[in-house]
mmCIF file of C-alpha atoms and ligand atoms in Angstrom:
data_model
loop_
_atom_site.group_PDB
_atom_site.id
_atom_site.type_symbol
_atom_site.label_atom_id
_atom_site.label_comp_id
_atom_site.label_asym_id
_atom_site.label_seq_id
_atom_site.Cartn_x
_atom_site.Cartn_y
_atom_site.Cartn_z
ATOM 1 C CA UNK P 1 120.727 107.751 118.973
ATOM 2 C CA UNK P 2 122.009 108.094 115.684
ATOM 3 C CA UNK P 3 124.866 106.270 116.656
ATOM 4 C CA UNK P 4 123.055 103.244 118.048
ATOM 5 C CA UNK P 5 123.871 100.786 115.358
ATOM 6 C CA UNK P 6 127.532 100.026 115.288
ATOM 7 C CA UNK P 7 127.285 97.432 112.678
ATOM 8 C CA UNK P 8 126.705 100.522 110.273
ATOM 9 C CA UNK P 9 128.870 103.222 109.652
ATOM 10 C CA UNK P 10 126.613 106.123 110.647
ATOM 11 C CA UNK P 11 128.223 109.505 110.376
ATOM 12 C CA UNK P 12 126.524 112.426 112.606
ATOM 13 C CA UNK P 13 124.822 114.596 110.441
ATOM 14 C CA UNK P 14 127.020 117.204 108.155
ATOM 15 C CA UNK P 15 126.111 120.370 107.033
ATOM 16 C CA UNK P 16 126.422 122.133 103.644
ATOM 17 C CA UNK P 17 125.918 125.540 102.881
ATOM 18 C CA UNK P 18 125.300 126.538 99.163
ATOM 19 C CA UNK P 19 126.297 129.791 97.633
ATOM 20 C CA UNK P 20 124.770 129.861 94.085
ATOM 21 C CA UNK P 21 123.740 133.245 92.458
ATOM 22 C CA UNK P 22 120.143 132.696 92.981
ATOM 23 C CA UNK P 23 120.360 132.516 96.568
ATOM 24 C CA UNK P 24 122.928 135.494 96.798
ATOM 25 C CA UNK P 25 120.395 137.351 94.983
ATOM 26 C CA UNK P 26 117.325 136.611 97.073
ATOM 27 C CA UNK P 27 119.405 136.885 100.528
ATOM 28 C CA UNK P 28 119.116 133.282 101.024
ATOM 29 C CA UNK P 29 121.407 131.310 103.088
ATOM 30 C CA UNK P 30 120.690 127.720 102.078
ATOM 31 C CA UNK P 31 122.010 124.891 104.340
ATOM 32 C CA UNK P 32 122.223 121.255 103.321
ATOM 33 C CA UNK P 33 121.723 118.459 105.887
ATOM 34 C CA UNK P 34 123.248 115.093 105.038
ATOM 35 C CA UNK P 35 123.507 111.770 106.785
ATOM 36 C CA UNK P 36 125.642 109.836 104.914
ATOM 37 C CA UNK P 37 126.070 105.969 105.937
ATOM 38 C CA UNK P 38 128.044 102.716 104.526
ATOM 39 C CA UNK P 39 126.326 100.997 103.036
ATOM 40 C CA UNK P 40 125.274 104.077 101.342
ATOM 41 C CA UNK P 41 121.826 102.533 100.647
ATOM 42 C CA UNK P 42 121.106 103.723 104.126
ATOM 43 C CA UNK P 43 122.151 107.306 103.722
ATOM 44 C CA UNK P 44 119.582 110.520 104.230
ATOM 45 C CA UNK P 45 116.237 109.423 105.598
ATOM 46 C CA UNK P 46 116.583 105.357 105.376
ATOM 47 C CA UNK P 47 118.488 104.184 108.242
ATOM 48 C CA UNK P 48 116.042 106.622 110.270
ATOM 49 C CA UNK P 49 112.834 105.166 108.992
ATOM 50 C CA UNK P 50 113.930 101.586 109.597
ATOM 51 C CA UNK P 51 115.975 101.746 112.998
ATOM 52 C CA UNK P 52 112.460 101.470 114.926
ATOM 53 C CA UNK P 53 111.370 98.846 112.553
ATOM 54 C CA UNK P 54 114.315 96.905 113.202
ATOM 55 C CA UNK P 55 113.986 97.486 117.004
ATOM 56 C CA UNK P 56 110.306 96.083 116.460
ATOM 57 C CA UNK P 57 111.707 92.822 114.993
ATOM 58 C CA UNK P 58 114.241 92.391 117.513
ATOM 59 C CA UNK P 59 111.275 93.257 120.423
ATOM 60 C CA UNK P 60 108.682 91.060 118.678
ATOM 61 C CA UNK P 61 111.183 88.275 118.034
ATOM 62 C CA UNK P 62 110.822 88.063 114.253
ATOM 63 C CA UNK P 63 113.125 86.779 111.995
ATOM 64 C CA UNK P 64 113.062 90.002 109.522
ATOM 65 C CA UNK P 65 111.386 92.260 107.526
ATOM 66 C CA UNK P 66 108.723 92.032 104.426
ATOM 67 C CA UNK P 67 107.460 95.006 102.695
ATOM 68 C CA UNK P 68 106.728 96.721 99.424
ATOM 69 C CA UNK P 69 108.025 98.739 96.728
ATOM 70 C CA UNK P 70 108.961 99.271 92.921
ATOM 71 C CA UNK P 71 111.742 97.580 91.156
ATOM 72 C CA UNK P 72 113.882 100.436 91.456
ATOM 73 C CA UNK P 73 112.883 101.457 94.901
ATOM 74 C CA UNK P 74 115.621 103.088 97.375
ATOM 75 C CA UNK P 75 113.488 101.641 99.897
ATOM 76 C CA UNK P 76 113.884 98.138 99.233
ATOM 77 C CA UNK P 77 117.709 98.830 98.710
ATOM 78 C CA UNK P 78 117.911 99.897 102.099
ATOM 79 C CA UNK P 79 115.870 97.072 103.846
ATOM 80 C CA UNK P 80 118.186 94.616 101.819
ATOM 81 C CA UNK P 81 120.945 96.449 103.207
ATOM 82 C CA UNK P 82 120.097 96.363 106.767
ATOM 83 C CA UNK P 83 118.921 93.318 107.153
ATOM 84 C CA UNK P 84 121.685 91.527 105.752
ATOM 85 C CA UNK P 85 123.810 93.116 107.693
ATOM 86 C CA UNK P 86 122.141 92.349 111.246
ATOM 87 C CA UNK P 87 121.436 88.606 109.935
ATOM 88 C CA UNK P 88 117.717 89.174 109.147
ATOM 89 C CA UNK P 89 115.490 87.927 106.645
ATOM 90 C CA UNK P 90 113.839 90.277 103.897
ATOM 91 C CA UNK P 91 111.088 89.781 101.550
ATOM 92 C CA UNK P 92 109.647 92.559 99.251
ATOM 93 C CA UNK P 93 106.489 92.719 97.326
ATOM 94 C CA UNK P 94 107.670 93.833 94.184
ATOM 95 C CA UNK P 95 105.286 95.933 91.769
ATOM 96 C CA UNK P 96 106.237 93.784 88.847
ATOM 97 C CA UNK P 97 105.331 91.457 86.403
ATOM 98 C CA UNK P 98 108.619 89.761 86.342
ATOM 99 C CA UNK P 99 112.114 90.192 88.158
ATOM 100 C CA UNK P 100 114.668 91.711 85.933
ATOM 101 C CA UNK P 101 117.978 90.130 87.159
ATOM 102 C CA UNK P 102 119.880 92.761 85.364
ATOM 103 C CA UNK P 103 118.019 95.675 86.925
ATOM 104 C CA UNK P 104 120.848 96.945 89.442
ATOM 105 C CA UNK P 105 118.651 97.583 92.600
ATOM 106 C CA UNK P 106 117.384 94.029 92.029
ATOM 107 C CA UNK P 107 120.766 92.759 91.762
ATOM 108 C CA UNK P 108 121.792 94.315 94.946
ATOM 109 C CA UNK P 109 118.771 93.325 96.932
ATOM 110 C CA UNK P 110 119.499 89.466 95.552
ATOM 111 C CA UNK P 111 123.325 89.889 96.263
ATOM 112 C CA UNK P 112 121.888 90.959 100.169
ATOM 113 C CA UNK P 113 119.447 87.878 100.361
ATOM 114 C CA UNK P 114 115.970 89.627 99.526
ATOM 115 C CA UNK P 115 113.186 87.301 98.369
ATOM 116 C CA UNK P 116 110.649 88.620 95.876
ATOM 117 C CA UNK P 117 106.866 88.132 95.588
ATOM 118 C CA UNK P 118 105.386 89.548 92.538
ATOM 119 C CA UNK P 119 102.501 91.934 92.623
ATOM 120 C CA UNK P 120 100.546 93.367 89.390
ATOM 121 C CA UNK P 121 99.659 97.020 89.131
ATOM 122 C CA UNK P 122 96.242 96.474 90.460
ATOM 123 C CA UNK P 123 97.375 94.134 93.288
ATOM 124 C CA UNK P 124 100.111 96.361 94.055
ATOM 125 C CA UNK P 125 97.552 99.094 94.684
ATOM 126 C CA UNK P 126 96.067 97.381 97.685
ATOM 127 C CA UNK P 127 99.251 97.999 99.558
ATOM 128 C CA UNK P 128 97.955 100.175 102.301
ATOM 129 C CA UNK P 129 94.384 97.936 102.643
ATOM 130 C CA UNK P 130 94.087 96.587 106.260
ATOM 131 C CA UNK P 131 92.609 93.212 104.645
ATOM 132 C CA UNK P 132 95.472 92.698 102.509
ATOM 133 C CA UNK P 133 98.104 93.488 104.697
ATOM 134 C CA UNK P 134 96.843 91.461 107.329
ATOM 135 C CA UNK P 135 96.943 88.344 104.573
ATOM 136 C CA UNK P 136 100.454 89.112 104.211
ATOM 137 C CA UNK P 137 101.024 89.095 107.609
ATOM 138 C CA UNK P 138 99.408 85.807 107.962
ATOM 139 C CA UNK P 139 101.490 84.466 105.308
ATOM 140 C CA UNK P 140 104.846 85.285 107.067
ATOM 141 C CA UNK P 141 104.039 85.616 110.998
ATOM 142 C CA UNK P 142 107.796 85.009 111.487
ATOM 143 C CA UNK P 143 108.395 88.806 109.321
ATOM 144 C CA UNK P 144 107.441 92.478 110.532
ATOM 145 C CA UNK P 145 105.322 93.905 107.438
ATOM 146 C CA UNK P 146 106.900 97.393 107.069
ATOM 147 C CA UNK P 147 104.563 100.043 104.697
ATOM 148 C CA UNK P 148 105.821 100.969 101.587
ATOM 149 C CA UNK P 149 108.610 103.488 102.029
ATOM 150 C CA UNK P 150 108.907 102.705 105.658
ATOM 151 C CA UNK P 151 106.236 105.309 106.260
ATOM 152 C CA UNK P 152 104.836 104.127 109.466
ATOM 153 C CA UNK P 153 104.721 105.781 112.901
ATOM 154 C CA UNK P 154 108.108 103.900 113.533
ATOM 155 C CA UNK P 155 109.633 105.642 110.461
ATOM 156 C CA UNK P 156 108.257 108.806 111.528
ATOM 157 C CA UNK P 157 109.667 108.364 114.882
ATOM 158 C CA UNK P 158 112.953 107.658 113.885
ATOM 159 C CA UNK P 159 113.287 110.859 111.265
ATOM 160 C CA UNK P 160 111.911 112.825 114.469
ATOM 161 C CA UNK P 161 115.334 112.109 115.947
ATOM 162 C CA UNK P 162 117.058 114.463 113.590
ATOM 163 C CA UNK P 163 117.487 118.242 114.344
ATOM 164 C CA UNK P 164 117.230 120.097 110.801
ATOM 165 C CA UNK P 165 116.665 123.598 112.209
ATOM 166 C CA UNK P 166 119.951 124.383 113.905
ATOM 167 C CA UNK P 167 122.367 124.737 111.339
ATOM 168 C CA UNK P 168 125.982 125.785 111.724
ATOM 169 C CA UNK P 169 124.836 129.363 111.023
ATOM 170 C CA UNK P 170 121.992 129.569 113.506
ATOM 171 C CA UNK P 171 118.225 128.456 113.157
ATOM 172 C CA UNK P 172 116.724 128.235 109.880
ATOM 173 C CA UNK P 173 113.094 129.230 109.755
ATOM 174 C CA UNK P 174 112.301 126.861 107.039
ATOM 175 C CA UNK P 175 113.013 123.324 106.708
ATOM 176 C CA UNK P 176 112.457 121.927 103.206
ATOM 177 C CA UNK P 177 112.731 117.842 101.933
ATOM 178 C CA UNK P 178 111.463 115.671 99.087
ATOM 179 C CA UNK P 179 108.189 113.905 99.898
ATOM 180 C CA UNK P 180 106.518 110.619 98.419
ATOM 181 C CA UNK P 181 105.052 108.313 101.060
ATOM 182 C CA UNK P 182 105.228 111.172 103.776
ATOM 183 C CA UNK P 183 106.878 109.230 106.783
ATOM 184 C CA UNK P 184 109.927 111.296 106.488
ATOM 185 C CA UNK P 185 107.729 114.845 106.319
ATOM 186 C CA UNK P 186 105.749 113.884 109.220
ATOM 187 C CA UNK P 187 108.983 112.942 111.499
ATOM 188 C CA UNK P 188 110.398 116.598 110.311
ATOM 189 C CA UNK P 189 107.434 118.216 111.126
ATOM 190 C CA UNK P 190 107.116 116.547 114.610
ATOM 191 C CA UNK P 191 110.617 117.143 115.502
ATOM 192 C CA UNK P 192 111.508 120.654 114.067
ATOM 193 C CA UNK P 193 109.947 123.887 115.479
ATOM 194 C CA UNK P 194 110.430 125.686 111.900
ATOM 195 C CA UNK P 195 107.900 125.894 108.949
ATOM 196 C CA UNK P 196 108.713 122.520 107.032
ATOM 197 C CA UNK P 197 107.590 122.193 103.346
ATOM 198 C CA UNK P 198 107.626 119.196 101.856
ATOM 199 C CA UNK P 199 107.971 119.382 97.554
ATOM 200 C CA UNK P 200 106.186 116.386 96.278
ATOM 201 C CA UNK P 201 107.966 113.818 94.322
ATOM 202 C CA UNK P 202 104.807 112.148 93.084
ATOM 203 C CA UNK P 203 101.450 113.279 92.057
ATOM 204 C CA UNK P 204 99.696 111.738 94.768
ATOM 205 C CA UNK P 205 97.291 114.174 96.302
ATOM 206 C CA UNK P 206 96.706 111.580 99.648
ATOM 207 C CA UNK P 207 100.254 112.546 100.521
ATOM 208 C CA UNK P 208 98.743 115.135 103.186
ATOM 209 C CA UNK P 209 96.331 112.891 104.441
ATOM 210 C CA UNK P 210 99.068 110.134 105.086
ATOM 211 C CA UNK P 211 101.294 112.692 106.794
ATOM 212 C CA UNK P 212 98.546 113.895 109.095
ATOM 213 C CA UNK P 213 97.830 110.373 110.324
ATOM 214 C CA UNK P 214 101.370 109.913 111.173
ATOM 215 C CA UNK P 215 101.270 113.546 113.549
ATOM 216 C CA UNK P 216 100.745 113.986 116.635
ATOM 217 C CA UNK P 217 97.578 115.603 117.521
ATOM 218 C CA UNK P 218 99.060 119.187 118.801
ATOM 219 C CA UNK P 219 101.199 120.062 115.904
ATOM 220 C CA UNK P 220 99.825 122.911 114.528
ATOM 221 C CA UNK P 221 98.366 122.473 110.783
ATOM 222 C CA UNK P 222 99.779 125.941 109.712
ATOM 223 C CA UNK P 223 103.241 124.804 110.604
ATOM 224 C CA UNK P 224 103.701 122.555 107.015
ATOM 225 C CA UNK P 225 102.592 122.102 103.925
ATOM 226 C CA UNK P 226 102.858 120.259 100.526
ATOM 227 C CA UNK P 227 103.953 121.934 97.255
ATOM 228 C CA UNK P 228 102.907 119.656 94.166
ATOM 229 C CA UNK P 229 104.201 122.090 91.563
ATOM 230 C CA UNK P 230 107.464 120.288 90.709
ATOM 231 C CA UNK P 231 106.488 116.570 90.185
ATOM 232 C CA UNK P 232 107.273 117.007 86.491
ATOM 233 C CA UNK P 233 105.091 114.129 84.518
ATOM 234 C CA UNK P 234 104.933 112.054 88.019
ATOM 235 C CA UNK P 235 107.194 109.735 89.894
ATOM 236 C CA UNK P 236 110.684 108.937 88.236
ATOM 237 C CA UNK P 237 109.896 111.412 85.182
ATOM 238 C CA UNK P 238 111.936 114.592 84.790
ATOM 239 C CA UNK P 239 112.579 117.007 82.284
ATOM 240 C CA UNK P 240 115.742 117.778 80.845
ATOM 241 C CA UNK P 241 116.013 120.972 82.634
ATOM 242 C CA UNK P 242 115.508 119.073 86.008
ATOM 243 C CA UNK P 243 118.469 117.032 84.769
ATOM 244 C CA UNK P 244 120.651 120.114 83.677
ATOM 245 C CA UNK P 245 119.588 121.532 87.280
ATOM 246 C CA UNK P 246 120.778 118.252 89.193
ATOM 247 C CA UNK P 247 124.478 118.739 86.796
ATOM 248 C CA UNK P 248 124.633 122.140 87.619
ATOM 249 C CA UNK P 249 124.455 121.471 91.345
ATOM 250 C CA UNK P 250 127.233 119.031 90.958
ATOM 251 C CA UNK P 251 129.192 121.982 90.051
ATOM 252 C CA UNK P 252 128.497 123.240 93.351
ATOM 253 C CA UNK P 253 129.401 119.657 95.038
ATOM 254 C CA UNK P 254 125.742 119.011 95.758
ATOM 255 C CA UNK P 255 125.084 115.717 94.448
ATOM 256 C CA UNK P 256 121.490 114.788 94.022
ATOM 257 C CA UNK P 257 119.454 112.607 91.658
ATOM 258 C CA UNK P 258 116.474 113.618 89.974
ATOM 259 C CA UNK P 259 113.769 111.317 91.402
ATOM 260 C CA UNK P 260 113.694 112.900 94.915
ATOM 261 C CA UNK P 261 116.190 115.286 96.348
ATOM 262 C CA UNK P 262 117.019 116.771 92.888
ATOM 263 C CA UNK P 263 113.446 117.292 92.182
ATOM 264 C CA UNK P 264 112.506 118.936 95.467
ATOM 265 C CA UNK P 265 115.766 121.043 95.531
ATOM 266 C CA UNK P 266 114.722 122.091 91.964
ATOM 267 C CA UNK P 267 111.357 123.379 93.047
ATOM 268 C CA UNK P 268 112.791 125.031 96.106
ATOM 269 C CA UNK P 269 115.056 127.010 93.905
ATOM 270 C CA UNK P 270 112.047 127.968 91.749
ATOM 271 C CA UNK P 271 110.299 129.034 94.796
ATOM 272 C CA UNK P 272 113.071 131.184 95.697
ATOM 273 C CA UNK P 273 113.506 132.696 92.167
ATOM 274 C CA UNK P 274 109.772 133.555 92.161
ATOM 275 C CA UNK P 275 110.222 135.519 95.582
ATOM 276 C CA UNK P 276 107.552 132.818 97.314
ATOM 277 C CA UNK P 277 110.017 132.498 100.184
ATOM 278 C CA UNK P 278 111.383 136.124 100.741
ATOM 279 C CA UNK P 279 110.158 135.875 104.174
ATOM 280 C CA UNK P 280 112.854 133.251 105.264
ATOM 281 C CA UNK P 281 116.606 134.173 105.556
ATOM 282 C CA UNK P 282 117.920 130.826 106.232
ATOM 283 C CA UNK P 283 116.730 127.538 105.001
ATOM 284 C CA UNK P 284 117.461 124.278 105.532
ATOM 285 C CA UNK P 285 116.954 121.386 102.956
ATOM 286 C CA UNK P 286 117.368 117.658 104.174
ATOM 287 C CA UNK P 287 119.271 115.713 101.580
ATOM 288 C CA UNK P 288 117.360 112.272 102.017
ATOM 289 C CA UNK P 289 119.785 110.190 100.019
ATOM 290 C CA UNK P 290 118.845 107.720 97.107
ATOM 291 C CA UNK P 291 121.728 108.545 95.033
ATOM 292 C CA UNK P 292 121.589 104.202 94.302
ATOM 293 C CA UNK P 293 118.663 105.307 92.237
ATOM 294 C CA UNK P 294 121.321 107.048 89.374
ATOM 295 C CA UNK P 295 121.901 103.206 88.685
ATOM 296 C CA UNK P 296 118.508 102.158 87.734
ATOM 297 C CA UNK P 297 118.490 105.692 85.434
ATOM 298 C CA UNK P 298 121.598 104.887 83.971
ATOM 299 C CA UNK P 299 120.477 101.271 83.272
ATOM 300 C CA UNK P 300 117.123 102.522 81.734
ATOM 301 C CA UNK P 301 119.348 104.975 79.587
ATOM 302 C CA UNK P 302 117.474 107.668 81.117
ATOM 303 C CA UNK P 303 120.670 109.229 81.799
ATOM 304 C CA UNK P 304 123.787 108.987 80.255
ATOM 305 C CA UNK P 305 126.887 107.603 81.733
ATOM 306 C CA UNK P 306 128.595 111.277 81.688
ATOM 307 C CA UNK P 307 125.594 112.255 83.547
ATOM 308 C CA UNK P 308 125.684 109.283 86.021
ATOM 309 C CA UNK P 309 129.745 110.227 86.504
ATOM 310 C CA UNK P 310 128.841 114.126 87.029
ATOM 311 C CA UNK P 311 125.576 113.687 89.478
ATOM 312 C CA UNK P 312 127.545 110.859 91.725
ATOM 313 C CA UNK P 313 130.416 113.191 92.061
ATOM 314 C CA UNK P 314 132.717 111.194 90.016
HETATM 315 C C1 PLP Z 1 116.017 109.725 98.445
HETATM 316 C C2 PLP Z 1 114.605 109.497 98.682
HETATM 317 N N1 PLP Z 1 114.163 110.781 99.320
HETATM 318 C C3 PLP Z 1 112.686 111.223 99.603
HETATM 319 C C4 PLP Z 1 111.916 110.072 100.248
HETATM 320 C C5 PLP Z 1 110.513 110.459 100.219
HETATM 321 O O1 PLP Z 1 110.258 109.988 101.530
HETATM 322 P P1 PLP Z 1 108.847 109.566 101.980
HETATM 323 O O2 PLP Z 1 108.702 107.925 101.202
HETATM 324 O O3 PLP Z 1 108.919 108.989 103.197
HETATM 325 O O4 PLP Z 1 107.995 110.631 101.549
HETATM 326 C C6 PLP Z 1 112.183 108.821 99.614
HETATM 327 C C7 PLP Z 1 111.417 107.754 99.619
HETATM 328 O O5 PLP Z 1 111.409 106.949 100.427
HETATM 329 C C8 PLP Z 1 113.611 108.623 98.899
HETATM 330 O O6 PLP Z 1 113.802 107.219 98.568
#
């Protein structure tokens, strides 16, 4: 199913073993699973979360997708890329008071035909409210409404097609990944028999409830957990230490950004260092993509041009 879209270059999942002194000291065999695509905006969890939404657009004879997102969101860039490539329309209800035409994510989306409706912060809080969503659906009957982050049962279903347990060295007893709106984590829990650890990238205590809503009933509640200890000051906030960790990872040829994948990988390394994952000998970390977010960090001067180059991999 991963190769089902001939319009994109979607490579098979690729595996990368990481050899770092902390891992060696703690006797952990760590494997990163990558899913790279061209355009890169669909890499990681993005195409997986969108593919069944796109199938639904086609099955229901709709003309495209309407969704929600912030101005630097990886999800809106992915929706714009996928819809443009497939000749579909895309519209985002954007959490913003105005559209900043210099924002690289917005530029990418506009270049790919996405349109925007602005929501202020109070309005944006209604993005999961049924009545509000019904109003949006009624306003755009030709478009399929996709939840923020693509985190719906369709999103989780796509992610559940990915086998993250069987690394090239054998079975991983733990699969770890960044979590925010919860759809990716729900898909990974559904598909993998190993223990699953979501490491939160946002300070949001409702993630677990949202994940539960997307899980089949038979899933054992003890098979997964969410760690909230490494959110830093919140979404898209990161300490100099976390940024330094991302730079260090680049020297191991692991390219992560400090909003999602780097934040979660940092948390994983801390848990390993603290001996909290000692019972696991082999761990898989799902690289969920999102490197386009580095453009936004550079644009806002939150990272230097040199950091950008290092984190992107030259
Ligand atoms: C790069 C990246 N990693 C992880 C996540 C978290 O995924 P989810 O929102 O499904 O929890 C996101 C958000 O979609 C993301 O953009």
